[in-house]
Coordinates of C-alpha atoms and ligand atoms in Angstrom, one line a residue:
X76 CA 0.0 0.0 0.0
X77 CA 2.8 2.5 1.0
X78 CA 4.8 1.7 -2.2
X79 CA 1.6 2.2 -4.3
X80 CA 0.9 5.5 -2.6
X81 CA 4.6 6.7 -3.0
X82 CA 4.5 5.8 -6.7
X83 CA 1.2 7.6 -7.2
X84 CA 2.5 10.7 -5.4
X85 CA 5.6 10.7 -7.6
X86 CA 3.5 10.4 -10.8
X87 CA 1.1 13.0 -9.6
X88 CA 3.9 15.5 -8.8
X89 CA 5.4 15.0 -12.3
X90 CA 2.0 15.7 -13.9
X91 CA 1.5 18.7 -11.6
X92 CA 4.8 20.2 -12.9
X93 CA 4.2 19.5 -16.6
X94 CA 0.5 20.2 -16.8
X95 CA -1.6 18.6 -19.6
X96 CA -1.2 20.0 -23.1
X97 CA -3.1 19.3 -26.3
X98 CA -1.3 17.0 -28.8
X99 CA -1.9 18.4 -32.3
X100 CA -0.1 17.4 -35.5
X101 CA 2.5 15.5 -33.4
X102 CA 3.3 18.5 -31.1
X103 CA 2.4 19.2 -27.5
X104 CA 0.8 22.6 -27.4
X105 CA -1.1 25.0 -25.2
X106 CA -4.5 26.3 -26.1
X107 CA -4.6 29.1 -28.6
X108 CA -6.4 31.2 -25.9
X109 CA -3.8 30.2 -23.2
X110 CA -6.7 29.1 -21.0
X111 CA -6.5 26.1 -18.7
X112 CA -8.8 24.2 -16.3
X113 CA -8.1 22.1 -13.2
X114 CA -8.6 18.4 -12.6
X115 CA -9.1 17.1 -9.1
X116 CA -8.6 14.0 -7.0
X117 CA -12.1 12.8 -6.0
X118 CA -10.6 11.4 -2.7
X119 CA -10.1 15.0 -1.3
X120 CA -10.9 17.3 -4.3
X121 CA -7.4 18.6 -4.3
X122 CA -6.0 19.9 -7.6
X123 CA -3.9 17.3 -9.4
X124 CA -2.9 19.4 -12.3
X125 CA -4.0 21.9 -15.0
X126 CA -5.1 21.0 -18.5
X127 CA -5.1 23.2 -21.6
X128 CA -8.7 24.2 -22.2
X129 CA -9.5 23.9 -25.9
X130 CA -11.9 25.9 -28.0
X131 CA -13.0 26.1 -31.6
X132 CA -9.5 27.3 -32.7
X133 CA -7.7 24.3 -31.2
X134 CA -10.3 21.9 -32.6
X135 CA -9.8 23.5 -36.0
X136 CA -6.0 23.0 -35.8
X137 CA -6.5 19.4 -34.8
X138 CA -9.1 18.6 -37.4
X139 CA -6.8 20.0 -40.1
X140 CA -3.9 17.9 -38.8
X141 CA -6.2 14.8 -38.9
X142 CA -7.3 15.8 -42.4
X143 CA -3.8 16.2 -43.7
X144 CA -2.6 12.9 -42.1
X145 CA -5.5 10.9 -43.5
X146 CA -4.3 10.1 -47.1
X147 CA -1.0 8.6 -46.0
X148 CA -2.5 6.7 -43.1
X149 CA -5.3 5.2 -45.2
X150 CA -2.8 4.2 -47.9
X151 CA -0.6 2.3 -45.4
X152 CA -1.3 -1.4 -45.8
X153 CA -3.1 -3.2 -43.0
X154 CA 0.0 -5.1 -42.0
X155 CA 1.9 -1.9 -41.3
X156 CA -1.0 -0.5 -39.3
X157 CA -1.2 -3.8 -37.4
X158 CA 2.5 -3.6 -36.5
X159 CA 2.1 -0.1 -35.0
X160 CA -1.1 -1.0 -33.1
X161 CA 0.7 -4.0 -31.6
X162 CA 3.4 -1.7 -30.4
X163 CA 0.8 0.5 -28.8
X164 CA -0.6 -2.5 -26.9
X165 CA 2.9 -3.5 -25.7
X166 CA 3.6 0.1 -24.5
X167 CA 0.3 0.1 -22.6
X168 CA 1.3 -3.1 -20.9
X169 CA 4.7 -1.6 -20.1
X170 CA 3.1 1.5 -18.5
X171 CA 0.0 -0.3 -17.1
X172 CA 0.8 0.5 -13.5
X173 CA 1.3 4.1 -14.3
X174 CA -2.0 4.2 -16.2
X175 CA -3.8 2.4 -13.4
X176 CA -2.5 4.7 -10.7
X177 CA -3.1 7.9 -12.5
X178 CA -6.6 6.8 -13.6
X179 CA -7.5 5.8 -10.0
X180 CA -6.2 9.1 -8.7
X181 CA -8.1 11.2 -11.3
X182 CA -11.4 9.3 -11.3
X183 CA -11.7 7.8 -7.8
X184 CA -12.1 4.3 -9.4
X185 CA -10.5 1.6 -7.2
X186 CA -7.0 0.6 -8.3
X187 CA -8.0 -3.1 -8.4
X188 CA -10.3 -2.4 -11.4
X189 CA -8.0 0.1 -13.1
X190 CA -5.3 -2.5 -13.4
X191 CA -7.6 -4.7 -15.3
X192 CA -8.9 -1.8 -17.3
X193 CA -5.4 -1.0 -18.5
X194 CA -4.9 -4.6 -19.5
X195 CA -8.2 -4.5 -21.4
X196 CA -7.1 -1.4 -23.3
X197 CA -4.0 -3.3 -24.5
X198 CA -6.3 -6.1 -25.5
X199 CA -8.5 -3.7 -27.5
X200 CA -5.6 -2.5 -29.5
X201 CA -4.3 -6.1 -30.2
X202 CA -7.8 -7.2 -31.1
X203 CA -8.4 -4.5 -33.7
X204 CA -4.7 -4.7 -34.9
X205 CA -5.4 -8.3 -35.9
X206 CA -8.3 -7.2 -38.0
X207 CA -6.7 -4.2 -39.7
X208 CA -5.7 -6.2 -42.8
X209 CA -9.2 -7.5 -43.3
X210 CA -11.1 -4.3 -42.5
X211 CA -11.5 -3.4 -46.1
X212 CA -12.9 -6.8 -47.0
X213 CA -16.3 -6.8 -48.6
X214 CA -18.8 -9.3 -50.0
X215 CA -19.1 -10.9 -53.4
X216 CA -22.7 -10.5 -54.6
X217 CA -22.9 -12.0 -58.1
X218 CA -25.9 -11.0 -60.2
X219 CA -26.9 -12.0 -63.7
X220 CA -24.3 -10.6 -66.1
X221 CA -22.4 -8.8 -63.4
X222 CA -19.6 -9.2 -61.0
X223 CA -20.9 -7.3 -58.1
X224 CA -18.8 -6.8 -55.0
X225 CA -18.3 -4.5 -52.0
X226 CA -15.2 -2.9 -50.5
X227 CA -14.9 -0.9 -47.3
X228 CA -12.9 2.3 -47.2
X229 CA -12.1 4.5 -44.1
X230 CA -14.6 7.3 -43.7
X231 CA -12.0 10.0 -43.0
X232 CA -11.0 11.9 -39.9
X233 CA -13.3 11.1 -37.0
X234 CA -14.0 12.8 -33.6
X235 CA -13.9 10.6 -30.5
X236 CA -15.6 12.0 -27.4
X237 CA -15.3 10.0 -24.2
X238 CA -16.7 10.1 -20.6
X239 CA -15.0 10.0 -17.2
X240 CA -15.8 6.5 -16.1
X241 CA -12.9 4.2 -17.0
X242 CA -11.7 6.8 -19.5
X243 CA -8.5 5.1 -20.7
X244 CA -10.2 1.8 -21.6
X245 CA -13.1 3.5 -23.2
X246 CA -10.9 5.7 -25.3
X247 CA -9.0 2.6 -26.5
X248 CA -12.3 1.0 -27.4
X249 CA -13.0 3.8 -29.9
X250 CA -9.5 4.8 -31.1
X251 CA -8.2 1.3 -31.8
X252 CA -10.8 0.3 -34.4
X253 CA -10.7 3.8 -35.9
X254 CA -7.0 3.5 -36.5
X255 CA -7.2 -0.1 -37.6
X256 CA -9.8 1.0 -40.2
X257 CA -7.5 3.7 -41.6
X258 CA -9.2 6.7 -40.1
X259 CA -7.4 9.6 -38.3
X260 CA -8.7 10.9 -35.0
X261 CA -9.3 14.0 -32.9
X262 CA -10.0 12.9 -29.3
X263 CA -11.8 15.1 -26.8
X264 CA -11.7 13.4 -23.4
X265 CA -14.0 14.3 -20.5
X266 CA -13.0 17.4 -18.6
X267 CA -13.3 15.6 -15.2
X268 CA -10.7 13.0 -16.1
X269 CA -8.1 14.3 -18.6
X270 CA -4.9 12.7 -17.2
X271 CA -4.8 9.3 -18.8
X272 CA -5.9 10.6 -22.2
X273 CA -2.6 12.4 -22.2
X274 CA -0.8 9.1 -21.4
X275 CA -2.6 7.5 -24.3
X276 CA -1.4 10.2 -26.7
X277 CA 2.2 9.8 -25.4
X278 CA 2.0 6.0 -26.0
X279 CA 0.5 6.4 -29.5
X280 CA 3.3 8.8 -30.4
X281 CA 6.0 6.6 -29.0
X282 CA 4.6 3.6 -30.8
X283 CA 5.2 5.3 -34.1
X284 CA 1.7 6.5 -35.0
X285 CA 2.5 9.2 -37.6
X286 CA 2.1 12.8 -36.7
X287 CA -1.5 14.1 -37.1
X288 CA -3.0 10.6 -37.1
X289 CA -4.2 11.0 -33.5
X290 CA -4.8 14.4 -32.0
X291 CA -5.9 15.2 -28.5
X292 CA -7.7 18.3 -27.5
X293 CA -8.7 18.8 -23.8
X294 CA -11.6 21.0 -22.9
X295 CA -15.2 21.3 -21.9
X296 CA -18.0 19.6 -23.8
X297 CA -19.9 22.9 -24.6
X298 CA -16.8 24.4 -26.2
X299 CA -14.2 21.9 -27.5
X300 CA -16.7 19.0 -27.8
X301 CA -19.3 21.1 -29.6
X302 CA -16.7 22.5 -32.0
X303 CA -15.6 19.0 -32.8
X304 CA -19.1 17.8 -33.6
X305 CA -19.6 20.9 -35.9
X306 CA -16.3 20.8 -37.8
X307 CA -16.7 20.2 -41.5
X308 CA -13.5 18.2 -41.9
X309 CA -14.7 15.6 -39.3
X310 CA -16.7 13.0 -41.0
X311 CA -18.1 11.0 -38.0
X312 CA -18.4 11.3 -34.2
X313 CA -17.9 8.3 -31.9
X314 CA -19.5 9.3 -28.6
X315 CA -19.8 7.7 -25.2
X316 CA -21.7 9.6 -22.6
X317 CA -25.1 10.7 -21.3
X318 CA -28.3 10.3 -23.4
X319 CA -29.0 14.0 -23.2
X320 CA -25.5 14.8 -24.6
X321 CA -26.0 12.2 -27.4
X322 CA -29.1 14.1 -28.4
X323 CA -27.1 17.4 -28.5
X324 CA -24.4 15.8 -30.6
X325 CA -26.9 14.8 -33.2
X326 CA -28.3 18.3 -33.3
X327 CA -24.9 19.9 -33.5
X328 CA -23.7 17.5 -36.2
X329 CA -26.8 18.0 -38.4
X330 CA -25.5 20.9 -40.5
X331 CA -22.5 18.9 -41.6
X332 CA -24.4 15.6 -41.8
X333 CA -22.2 13.8 -39.3
X334 CA -22.4 10.1 -39.0
X335 CA -22.8 9.5 -35.2
X336 CA -22.4 6.4 -33.1
X337 CA -23.8 6.9 -29.6
X338 CA -23.1 4.7 -26.6
X339 CA -25.3 6.3 -23.9
X340 CA -26.8 5.7 -20.5
X341 CA -28.6 2.7 -19.0
X342 CA -31.0 1.6 -16.2
X343 CA -30.3 -2.1 -16.7
X344 CA -32.5 -4.7 -15.2
X345 CA -31.2 -7.9 -13.5
X346 CA -34.1 -10.3 -13.2
X347 CA -33.9 -13.1 -10.7
X348 CA -36.4 -16.0 -10.9
X349 CA -36.9 -18.3 -7.9
X350 CA -35.5 -21.3 -9.9
X351 CA -32.1 -19.6 -10.4
X352 CA -28.8 -20.5 -8.8
X353 CA -29.4 -17.9 -6.1
X354 CA -25.8 -17.9 -4.6
X355 CA -24.3 -17.0 -8.0
X356 CA -27.1 -14.5 -8.7
X357 CA -26.4 -12.7 -5.5
X358 CA -22.7 -12.4 -6.2
X359 CA -23.5 -11.1 -9.7
X360 CA -26.1 -8.6 -8.4
X361 CA -23.7 -7.1 -5.9
X362 CA -20.7 -7.0 -8.3
X363 CA -22.6 -5.7 -11.3
X364 CA -23.8 -2.7 -9.4
X365 CA -21.2 -1.8 -6.8
X366 CA -18.0 -2.5 -8.9
X367 CA -16.5 0.6 -10.5
X368 CA -18.4 2.7 -7.9
X369 CA -21.6 2.0 -9.7
X370 CA -20.4 4.4 -12.4
X371 CA -20.7 1.9 -15.2
X372 CA -23.1 2.0 -18.1
X373 CA -23.9 -1.7 -18.0
X374 CA -24.4 -1.7 -14.2
X375 CA -27.5 -3.7 -13.1
X376 CA -29.0 -0.8 -11.3
X377 CA -32.5 -2.3 -11.1
X378 CA -32.8 -5.7 -9.4
X379 CA -36.1 -7.4 -10.1
X380 CA -36.7 -10.3 -7.8
X381 CA -39.6 -12.9 -7.9
X382 CA -41.9 -12.2 -5.0
X383 CA -41.5 -15.7 -3.4
X384 CA -37.8 -15.2 -2.8
X385 CA -37.8 -11.4 -2.5
X386 CA -37.5 -11.0 1.3
X387 CA -34.7 -13.5 1.6
X388 CA -32.8 -12.4 -1.5
X389 CA -33.0 -8.7 -0.6
X390 CA -31.8 -9.4 2.9
X391 CA -28.8 -11.3 1.5
X392 CA -28.0 -8.4 -0.7
X393 CA -28.4 -5.9 2.2
X394 CA -25.9 -7.9 4.3
X395 CA -23.3 -7.8 1.5
X396 CA -23.8 -4.1 0.7
X397 CA -23.4 -3.1 4.4
X398 CA -20.1 -5.0 4.3
X399 CA -18.6 -3.3 1.1
X400 CA -15.2 -1.8 1.8
X401 CA -15.2 1.9 0.9
X402 CA -11.9 3.7 1.0
X403 CA -9.0 5.4 -0.8
X404 CA -9.1 4.3 -4.4
X405 CA -5.4 3.6 -4.3
X406 CA -5.8 1.0 -1.6
X407 CA -5.9 -2.4 -3.2
X408 CA -8.5 -3.6 -0.6
X409 CA -10.9 -0.8 -1.5
X410 CA -14.1 -2.1 -3.3
X411 CA -15.8 1.3 -3.7
X412 CA -14.0 4.6 -4.0
X413 CA -15.2 8.2 -4.0
X414 CA -17.4 9.6 -6.8
X415 CA -15.8 11.5 -9.6
X416 CA -16.8 15.0 -8.8
X417 CA -18.8 17.0 -6.2
X418 CA -21.5 17.6 -8.8
X419 CA -21.9 13.8 -9.4
X420 CA -21.7 13.3 -5.6
X421 CA -24.6 15.9 -5.1
X422 CA -26.6 14.2 -7.8
X423 CA -26.2 10.7 -6.2
X424 CA -27.0 12.0 -2.7
X425 CA -30.2 13.8 -4.0
X426 CA -31.7 10.4 -4.7
X427 CA -31.6 9.4 -1.0
X428 CA -34.3 11.9 -0.2
X429 CA -36.1 11.2 -3.5
X430 CA -36.3 7.5 -2.5
X431 CA -37.7 8.3 0.9
X432 CA -40.2 10.8 -0.5
X433 CA -41.4 8.3 -3.1
X434 CA -42.0 5.6 -0.3
X435 CA -39.1 3.2 -0.9
X436 CA -37.1 1.8 1.9
X437 CA -33.5 2.8 2.4
X438 CA -32.3 -0.6 3.6
X439 CA -28.6 0.3 3.6
X440 CA -26.6 3.5 3.3
X441 CA -28.4 6.6 2.1
X442 CA -25.8 9.0 3.4
X443 CA -22.4 10.5 2.7
X444 CA -19.3 9.0 4.3
X445 CA -16.7 11.2 6.0
X446 CA -16.2 15.0 5.6
X447 CA -13.5 14.8 2.9
X448 CA -13.9 13.8 -0.7
X449 CA -16.9 12.5 -2.6
X450 CA -17.6 9.3 -0.6
X451 CA -21.1 7.9 -0.2
X452 CA -22.1 4.8 1.7
X453 CA -23.1 2.0 -0.7
X454 CA -26.8 2.2 -0.8
X455 CA -29.7 -0.2 -1.2
X456 CA -33.3 0.8 -1.9
X457 CA -35.9 -1.9 -1.4
X458 CA -39.7 -2.1 -1.8
X459 CA -39.4 0.1 -4.8
X460 CA -42.0 0.3 -7.6
X461 CA -41.2 0.8 -11.3
X462 CA -42.9 4.2 -11.4
X463 CA -40.5 5.7 -8.8
X464 CA -37.7 8.0 -9.9
X465 CA -35.1 5.6 -8.4
X466 CA -36.4 2.9 -10.7
X467 CA -36.5 5.1 -13.8
X468 CA -33.4 7.5 -13.8
X469 CA -29.8 6.7 -14.2
X470 CA -28.2 7.5 -10.9
X471 CA -24.7 6.4 -11.8
X472 CA -23.4 5.7 -8.3
X473 CA -23.2 2.8 -5.8
X474 CA -27.0 2.7 -5.4
X475 CA -29.2 -0.3 -6.2
X476 CA -33.0 -0.3 -6.5
X477 CA -34.8 -3.6 -5.7
X478 CA -38.3 -4.3 -7.1
X479 CA -40.4 -7.4 -6.5
X480 CA -42.3 -9.0 -9.4
X481 CA -45.2 -11.6 -9.5
X482 CA -44.6 -13.6 -12.6
X483 CA -42.8 -13.7 -16.0
X484 CA -45.1 -11.2 -17.7
X485 CA -44.9 -8.8 -14.7
X486 CA -41.1 -9.1 -14.8
X487 CA -40.9 -8.4 -18.5
X488 CA -43.3 -5.4 -18.2
X489 CA -41.1 -3.9 -15.4
X490 CA -37.8 -4.7 -17.1
X491 CA -38.9 -2.8 -20.3
X492 CA -40.7 0.0 -18.5
X493 CA -37.8 2.5 -18.8
X494 CA -36.5 4.8 -21.5
X495 CA -33.2 3.0 -21.6
X496 CA -32.3 -0.3 -23.3
X497 CA -28.6 -1.1 -22.9
X498 CA -28.2 -4.4 -21.1
X499 CA -30.3 -7.0 -19.3
X500 CA -29.3 -9.8 -16.9
X501 CA -31.5 -12.8 -16.5
X502 CA -31.2 -15.5 -13.9
X503 CA -33.2 -18.7 -14.3
X504 CA -32.6 -22.4 -14.9
X505 CA -35.7 -22.7 -17.1
X506 CA -34.2 -22.8 -20.6
X507 CA -37.4 -22.0 -22.5
X508 CA -38.1 -19.1 -20.2
X509 CA -34.5 -17.9 -20.6
X510 CA -34.8 -17.7 -24.4
X511 CA -38.2 -16.2 -24.5
X512 CA -37.5 -13.6 -21.9
X513 CA -34.2 -12.7 -23.5
X514 CA -35.9 -12.1 -26.8
X515 CA -38.6 -10.0 -25.1
X516 CA -36.2 -7.6 -23.4
X517 CA -35.8 -4.3 -25.2
X518 CA -32.1 -4.1 -24.8
X519 CA -29.0 -4.4 -27.0
X520 CA -27.3 -7.1 -24.8
X521 CA -28.5 -9.9 -22.6
X522 CA -26.5 -12.1 -20.3
X523 CA -28.2 -15.2 -19.0
X524 CA -26.9 -16.6 -15.7
X525 CA -23.9 -14.3 -15.9
X526 CA -22.6 -10.9 -15.1
X527 CA -21.3 -8.8 -18.0
X528 CA -18.5 -10.8 -19.5
X529 CA -17.2 -9.0 -22.5
X530 CA -16.4 -10.8 -25.7
X531 CA -14.7 -8.4 -28.2
X532 CA -16.1 -9.8 -31.5
X533 CA -19.7 -9.6 -30.2
X534 CA -21.8 -6.4 -30.7
X535 CA -21.9 -3.9 -27.9
X536 CA -24.5 -1.2 -27.7
X537 CA -28.0 -0.3 -26.8
X538 CA -31.6 0.3 -27.9
X539 CA -33.9 3.2 -27.1
X540 CA -32.2 6.1 -25.2
X541 CA -29.2 3.9 -24.6
X542 CA -27.7 4.5 -28.0
X543 CA -27.5 4.1 -31.7
X544 CA -25.0 1.7 -33.3
X545 CA -22.9 -1.2 -32.2
X546 CA -19.2 -1.6 -31.4
X547 CA -17.1 -4.7 -31.3
X548 CA -15.6 -6.9 -34.0
X549 CA -16.7 -6.1 -37.5
X550 CA -19.5 -3.9 -36.2
X551 CA -16.9 -1.2 -35.3
X552 CA -15.6 -1.2 -38.9
X553 CA -19.1 -0.6 -40.2
X554 CA -19.1 2.7 -38.4
X555 CA -15.6 3.9 -39.2
X556 CA -15.8 2.8 -42.9
X557 CA -17.9 3.4 -46.0
X558 CA -19.2 0.4 -47.8
X559 CA -18.9 0.8 -51.5
X560 CA -20.5 -1.4 -54.2
X561 CA -18.7 -2.0 -57.4
X562 CA -20.6 -3.6 -60.3
X563 CA -18.6 -4.9 -63.4
X564 CA -20.6 -5.9 -66.4
X565 CA -19.6 -9.3 -67.9
X566 CA -22.2 -10.0 -70.6
X567 CA -21.8 -7.0 -72.9
X568 CA -25.5 -6.1 -72.7
X569 CA -26.4 -2.7 -74.2
X570 CA -28.3 0.1 -72.5
X571 CA -31.6 1.2 -74.1
X572 CA -30.9 3.6 -77.0
X573 CA -32.0 7.2 -76.4
X574 CA -32.0 10.0 -79.0
X575 CA -32.0 7.7 -82.1
X576 CA -35.5 8.5 -83.5
X577 CA -35.9 10.4 -86.8
X578 CA -35.1 14.1 -86.3
X579 CA -38.2 16.3 -86.3
X580 CA -40.5 13.3 -85.9
X581 CA -40.9 13.9 -82.2
X582 CA -43.6 16.3 -81.1
X583 CA -41.9 19.3 -79.4
X584 CA -42.4 19.0 -75.7
X585 CA -40.9 20.9 -72.8
X586 CA -37.3 20.0 -72.5
X587 CA -36.7 18.9 -76.2
X588 CA -33.4 20.5 -77.3
X589 CA -34.2 23.3 -79.9
X590 CA -33.0 22.8 -83.5
X591 CA -30.8 25.8 -83.4
X592 CA -28.9 24.6 -80.3
X593 CA -28.3 21.2 -82.0
X594 CA -26.7 22.9 -85.0
X595 CA -24.2 24.8 -83.0
Ligands
NAD60 P1 -21.4 13.4 -20.6 O1 -22.4 13.2 -21.6 O2 -21.6 14.4 -19.6 O3 -20.0 13.7 -21.2 C1 -19.4 12.8 -22.1 C2 -18.4 13.6 -23.0 O4 -19.2 14.5 -23.8 C3 -17.4 14.5 -22.3 O5 -16.2 14.4 -22.9 C4 -18.0 15.9 -22.4 O6 -17.1 16.9 -22.3 C5 -18.7 15.8 -23.8 N1 -19.7 16.8 -24.0 C6 -20.6 17.3 -23.2 N2 -21.4 18.2 -23.8 C7 -21.1 18.1 -25.1 C8 -21.5 18.8 -26.3 N3 -22.5 19.7 -26.2 N4 -21.0 18.5 -27.5 C9 -20.0 17.6 -27.5 N5 -19.4 17.0 -26.5 C10 -20.0 17.2 -25.3 O7 -21.2 12.0 -19.9 P2 -20.3 11.6 -18.6 O8 -21.1 12.2 -17.4 O9 -18.9 12.0 -18.8 O10 -20.4 10.0 -18.6 C11 -21.4 9.3 -17.9 C12 -22.4 8.8 -18.9 O11 -21.8 8.0 -19.9 C13 -23.4 7.9 -18.3 O12 -24.7 8.2 -18.8 C14 -23.1 6.5 -18.8 O13 -24.1 5.6 -18.8 C15 -22.5 6.8 -20.1 N6 -21.7 5.7 -20.6 C16 -22.2 4.9 -21.6 C17 -21.4 3.8 -22.0 C18 -22.0 2.9 -23.1 O14 -21.2 2.1 -23.6 N7 -23.3 2.9 -23.4 C19 -20.2 3.6 -21.5 C20 -19.7 4.5 -20.5 C21 -20.5 5.5 -20.1

C-alpha cells in the first residue's frame, strides 16, 4: 500500500509540474487562448494538475492535422497498421501500473479495477490490430451478367468524445478500431478525467503512429466538444456519454451531416427468478452494481426479484452491501472509492431523499461518508416500484434499487418500463423461459446466468435512449468505414438507346433540345 501511494505521489507530482497540453499534429501545445482548467482527485478534491482548455480554434487545428494525415494513413497497408497498433498494446502493458495509478487518482475508481482496465485497453488494440488487414474486405454479390462486389474504405478523420468513467479503456475502445480501419482521429476526453488521455497520446506517439493521425484536444463539452461535432472536416463522431448529450451531438452535427455512433446511459434490469442459482445470482447482483463505484453504463441498477424469494434475497444483498469496503481508491483492498466530482456526488445524494419521499425503503446507506472527498455509503433501496424515480433514472453511483415481481409477464413489463435499453441480466434455470425472456427484453445485450463478461467480437450497444449503433468486432468497422458497391458488367449487354429517332418526328415537348442549339 505504501509503495503504491509513493509511486502515485511521484507520478502526480510529475503531472502537476508539466500540466496537460493538447497533442496536435505531433506537437504538445497550449491552447490558442492560453486558458486552462483544473482536474481534481475525488478522494479529497485537491488539484492534481492543470489542462489546456481547448476551444474552436484548437479543434480546427486538430481537425486540419487529422485531415492532412488521412491520405498517408489510409494508404498504409493493413500489415503496417497492425504492427504499429501491436506496439501501442505493448507500451500500454509496459506502462500499465502508471496508467492504473493515474486513472485511479483522477477518477476515484478503485485501483483493483483500473489495473484490469489498462490490460483490457491493450487487448482492445491487439484485437483490432489483428483485424486491420481484413477491415477493407467486402462481399461478393454476383448478379446475372455482373460481377458485383463491395469494399470498405475508411470514412476519413473522426472525432472521438469520451466520458469520465474508465476513460482510458473507453478511449482505446474507440480509437483502436478507428486506427485499424484507416481513419485519423481527434480525441476530446472528459474534462473531469483528462490525465490518462494524455498518457494514451504519449503512447501512440512513442509507438510510431505518424504525426497528425491521432490528435488530442482537452476541454469542456460545450466548447471543444461542440466545435468538434460541428467541424466540416470531421466525418463522424464516436461518442460515449449521457443520453441528453448524445441528443445534443446529433443536433450539433446535423448541418455537416455527421455520422454518429452513440453509446449512452442505462438503467439495466437484473431479473432473478426463484428457480435460479441464487448464490451465484447474489454475487453477480452485488458485483454488477457496486463495482466501478456504480459508475458503469452496464451496471445492473434495477434488481427485479420474484416475490416468493424477494425478502430472503433482498436481505442477502443488504448484508453484503453493508459490508462493502469503501476507501481510498489507491488502496488495493478498496471495493468502492469516491465519486468522480462534487456535482456527481450531489446528484447521487439527492436520490436518498427522493427514494424516501417516493416511499421506498432505504435498507442500507443513504448517506455521505466522512467529511473529505466524494464518498457515499453503498446504498440499497428496497420495496421500490417501477414508477419511482429511483427505478427510472440513471443515478450512476453505488446505489441499487430492488423491485419485487409476480410472474414472468410482470417481470418483462417492469424490465422494459424505462426509457433506456442497454443491457439486461437474466437468472433462471428454465431454458425455455430464458430464451423467450431474453428475446422479449428491449435491450441491446442480454447475459443469462452471468454478469457482464465482454467478448470483443460480439456487438456492444443499446436500444432506445441507450444509443445508436454497435461496437465490437466487425460492427466497429461498419461505423468507421464506408461500404462501396462496385458492379462490373460481364455479358456486354447494351443500355436502351435514347435519341436515335428520326429528327423532327418527335412532337416538341418541354425539354426537347431546340433545333438551333443542336446545329451549334
Ligand atoms: P457526458 O455526456 O456528460 O460527457 C461525455 C463527453 O461528452 C465528455 O467528454 C463531455 O465533455 C462531452 N460533451 C458534453 N457536452 C457536449 C456537447 N454539447 N458536445 C460535444 N461533447 C460534449 O457523460 P459523462 O457524465 O462524462 O459520462 C457518464 C455517462 O456515460 C453515463 O450516462 C453513462 O451511462 C454513459 N456511458 C455509456 C457507455 C456505453 O457504452 N453505453 C459507456 C460508458 C459511459
